[in-house]
PDB file of C-alpha atoms in Angstrom:
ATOM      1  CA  UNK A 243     114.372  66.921  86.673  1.00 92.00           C
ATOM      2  CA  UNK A 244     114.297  68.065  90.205  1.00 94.00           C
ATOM      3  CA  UNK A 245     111.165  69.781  91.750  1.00 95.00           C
ATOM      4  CA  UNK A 246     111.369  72.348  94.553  1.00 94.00           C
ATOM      5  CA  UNK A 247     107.864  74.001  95.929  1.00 95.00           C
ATOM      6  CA  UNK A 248     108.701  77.056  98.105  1.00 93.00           C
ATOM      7  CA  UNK A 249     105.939  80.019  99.193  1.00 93.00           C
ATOM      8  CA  UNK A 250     106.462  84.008  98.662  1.00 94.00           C
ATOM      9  CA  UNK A 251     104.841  86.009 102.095  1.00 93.00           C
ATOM     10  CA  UNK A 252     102.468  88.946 101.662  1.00 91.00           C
ATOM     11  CA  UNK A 253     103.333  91.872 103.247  1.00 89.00           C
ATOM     12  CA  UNK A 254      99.333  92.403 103.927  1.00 79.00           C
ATOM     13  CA  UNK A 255      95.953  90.275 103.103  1.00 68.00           C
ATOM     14  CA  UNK A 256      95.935  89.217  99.714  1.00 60.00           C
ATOM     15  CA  UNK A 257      92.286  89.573  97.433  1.00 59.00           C
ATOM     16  CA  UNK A 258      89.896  86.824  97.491  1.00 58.00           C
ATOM     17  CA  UNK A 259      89.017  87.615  93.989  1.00 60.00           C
ATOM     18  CA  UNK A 260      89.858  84.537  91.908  1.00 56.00           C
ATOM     19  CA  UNK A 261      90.224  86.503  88.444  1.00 57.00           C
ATOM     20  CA  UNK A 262      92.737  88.588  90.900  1.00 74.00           C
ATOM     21  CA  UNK A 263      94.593  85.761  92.268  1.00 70.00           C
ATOM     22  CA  UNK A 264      94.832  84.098  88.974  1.00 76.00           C
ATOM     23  CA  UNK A 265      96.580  87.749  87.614  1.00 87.00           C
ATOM     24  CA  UNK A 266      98.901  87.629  90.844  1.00 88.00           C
ATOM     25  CA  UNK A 267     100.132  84.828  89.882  1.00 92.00           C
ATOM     26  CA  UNK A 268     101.074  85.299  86.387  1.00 94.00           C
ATOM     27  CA  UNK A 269     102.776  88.721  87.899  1.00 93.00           C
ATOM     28  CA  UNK A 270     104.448  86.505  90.142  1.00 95.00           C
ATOM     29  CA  UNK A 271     105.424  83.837  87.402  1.00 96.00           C
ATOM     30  CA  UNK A 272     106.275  86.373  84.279  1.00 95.00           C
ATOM     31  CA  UNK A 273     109.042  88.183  87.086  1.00 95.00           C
ATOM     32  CA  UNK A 274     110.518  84.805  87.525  1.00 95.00           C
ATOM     33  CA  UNK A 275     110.758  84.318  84.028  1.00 96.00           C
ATOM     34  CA  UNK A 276     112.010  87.552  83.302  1.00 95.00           C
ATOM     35  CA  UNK A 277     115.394  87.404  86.044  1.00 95.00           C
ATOM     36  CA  UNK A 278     115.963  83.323  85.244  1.00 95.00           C
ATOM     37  CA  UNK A 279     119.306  82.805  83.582  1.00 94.00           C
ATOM     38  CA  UNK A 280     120.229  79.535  81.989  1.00 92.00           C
ATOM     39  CA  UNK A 281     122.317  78.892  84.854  1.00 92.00           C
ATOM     40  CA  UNK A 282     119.243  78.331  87.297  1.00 94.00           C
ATOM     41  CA  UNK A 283     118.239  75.623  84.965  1.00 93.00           C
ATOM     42  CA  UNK A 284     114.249  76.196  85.178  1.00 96.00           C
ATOM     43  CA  UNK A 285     112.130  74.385  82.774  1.00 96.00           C
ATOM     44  CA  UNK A 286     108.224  74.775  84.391  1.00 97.00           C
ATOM     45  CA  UNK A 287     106.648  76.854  86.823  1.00 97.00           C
ATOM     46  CA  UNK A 288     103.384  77.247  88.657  1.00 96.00           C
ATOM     47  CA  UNK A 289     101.617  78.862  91.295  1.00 95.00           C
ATOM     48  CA  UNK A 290      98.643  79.279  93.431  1.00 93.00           C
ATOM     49  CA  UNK A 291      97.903  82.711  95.325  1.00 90.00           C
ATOM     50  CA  UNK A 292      97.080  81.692  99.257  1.00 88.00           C
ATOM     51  CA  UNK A 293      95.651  84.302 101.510  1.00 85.00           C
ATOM     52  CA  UNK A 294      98.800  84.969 103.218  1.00 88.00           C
ATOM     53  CA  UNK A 295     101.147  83.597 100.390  1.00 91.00           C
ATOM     54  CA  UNK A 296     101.749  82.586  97.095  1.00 93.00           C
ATOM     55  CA  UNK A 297     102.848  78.922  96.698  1.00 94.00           C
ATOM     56  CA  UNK A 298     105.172  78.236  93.861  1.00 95.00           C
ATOM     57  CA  UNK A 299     106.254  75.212  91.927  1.00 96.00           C
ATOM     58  CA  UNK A 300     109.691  75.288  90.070  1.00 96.00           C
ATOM     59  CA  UNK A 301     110.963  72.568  87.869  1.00 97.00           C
ATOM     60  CA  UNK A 302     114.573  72.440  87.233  1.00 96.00           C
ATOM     61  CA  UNK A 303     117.023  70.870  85.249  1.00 92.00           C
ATOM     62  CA  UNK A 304     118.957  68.030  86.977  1.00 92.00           C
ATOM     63  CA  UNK A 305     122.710  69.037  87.180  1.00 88.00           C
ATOM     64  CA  UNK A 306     126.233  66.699  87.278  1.00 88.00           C
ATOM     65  CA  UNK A 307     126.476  67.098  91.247  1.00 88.00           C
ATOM     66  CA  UNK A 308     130.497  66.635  90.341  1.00 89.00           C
ATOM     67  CA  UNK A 309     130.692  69.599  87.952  1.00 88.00           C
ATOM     68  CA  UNK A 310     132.721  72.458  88.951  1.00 91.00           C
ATOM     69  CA  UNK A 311     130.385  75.312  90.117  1.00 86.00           C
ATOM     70  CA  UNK A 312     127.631  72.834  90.711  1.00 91.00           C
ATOM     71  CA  UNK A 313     124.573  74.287  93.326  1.00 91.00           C
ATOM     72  CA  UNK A 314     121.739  72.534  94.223  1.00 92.00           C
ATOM     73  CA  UNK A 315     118.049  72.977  92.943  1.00 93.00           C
ATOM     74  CA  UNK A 316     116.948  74.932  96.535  1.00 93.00           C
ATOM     75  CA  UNK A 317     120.547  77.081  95.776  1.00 93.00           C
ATOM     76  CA  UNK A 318     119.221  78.116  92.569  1.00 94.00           C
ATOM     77  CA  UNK A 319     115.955  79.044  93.374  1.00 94.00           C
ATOM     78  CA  UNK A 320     116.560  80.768  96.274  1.00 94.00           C
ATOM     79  CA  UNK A 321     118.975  83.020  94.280  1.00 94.00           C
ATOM     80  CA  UNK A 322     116.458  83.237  91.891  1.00 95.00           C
ATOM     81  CA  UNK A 323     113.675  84.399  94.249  1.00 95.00           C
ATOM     82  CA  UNK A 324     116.197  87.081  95.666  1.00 95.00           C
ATOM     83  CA  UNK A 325     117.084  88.425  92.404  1.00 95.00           C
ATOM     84  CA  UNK A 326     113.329  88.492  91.209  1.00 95.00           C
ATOM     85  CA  UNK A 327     112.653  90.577  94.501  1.00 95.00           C
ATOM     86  CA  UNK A 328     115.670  92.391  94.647  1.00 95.00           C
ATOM     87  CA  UNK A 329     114.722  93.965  90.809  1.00 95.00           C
ATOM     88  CA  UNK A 330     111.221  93.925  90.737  1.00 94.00           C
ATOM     89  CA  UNK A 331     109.601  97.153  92.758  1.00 93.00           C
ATOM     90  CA  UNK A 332     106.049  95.122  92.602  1.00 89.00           C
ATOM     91  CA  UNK A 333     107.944  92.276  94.262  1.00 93.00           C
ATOM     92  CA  UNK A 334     109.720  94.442  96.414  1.00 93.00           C
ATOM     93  CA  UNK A 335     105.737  96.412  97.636  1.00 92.00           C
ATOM     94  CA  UNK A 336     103.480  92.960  97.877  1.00 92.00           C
ATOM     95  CA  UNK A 337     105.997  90.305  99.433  1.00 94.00           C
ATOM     96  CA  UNK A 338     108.609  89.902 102.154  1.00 94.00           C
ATOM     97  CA  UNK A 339     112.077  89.159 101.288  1.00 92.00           C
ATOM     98  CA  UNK A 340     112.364  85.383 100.415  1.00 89.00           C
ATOM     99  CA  UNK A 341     112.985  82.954 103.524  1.00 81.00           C
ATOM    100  CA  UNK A 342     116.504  81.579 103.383  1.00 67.00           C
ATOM    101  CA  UNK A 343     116.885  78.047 102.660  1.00 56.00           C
ATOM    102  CA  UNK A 344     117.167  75.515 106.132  1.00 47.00           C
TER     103      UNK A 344
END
């Protein structure tokens, strides 16, 4: 199993309402689940809603580095995160465009 944590940006301040950020986050989380595919290979995922961000913990299946078509955990996600944005309009209105991967 392979573990990436990675952030979303706010476009604006974010509510300091817990019962809020604890609903933010399962917006954030039921999107992902929504645009995964089997190929991305997530199992788990978590999150915690920051003022300026919402930090997000993916767990991933661990793939055969030698099979054809093989992509990394951070490959995966980030694909994920830019479909999830790309589709969702509430996505798209509360949070910048994913950061590409370094």
């Amino acid at each position: 199993m392979e573990i990436v944590y990675t952030s979303l940006k706010r476009r604006g301040r974010g509510l300091t309402d817990p019962i809020s950020e604890v609903s933010e986050v399962a917006e954030v989380l039921g999107t992902l689940w929504a645009h995964t595919t089997s190929e991305d290979g997530l199992e788990h995922a978590s999150g915690r809603a920051q003022r300026d961000r919402v930090d997000l913990l993916m767990y991933l299946l661990t793939l055969d580095p030698t099979a054809p078509g093989f992509r990394s955990a951070t490959c995966r996600i980030n694909d994920l995160l830019h479909r999830c944005h790309a589709a969702s309009p509430l996505m798209q209105h509360r949070y910048l465009p994913p950061d590409m991967p370094v």
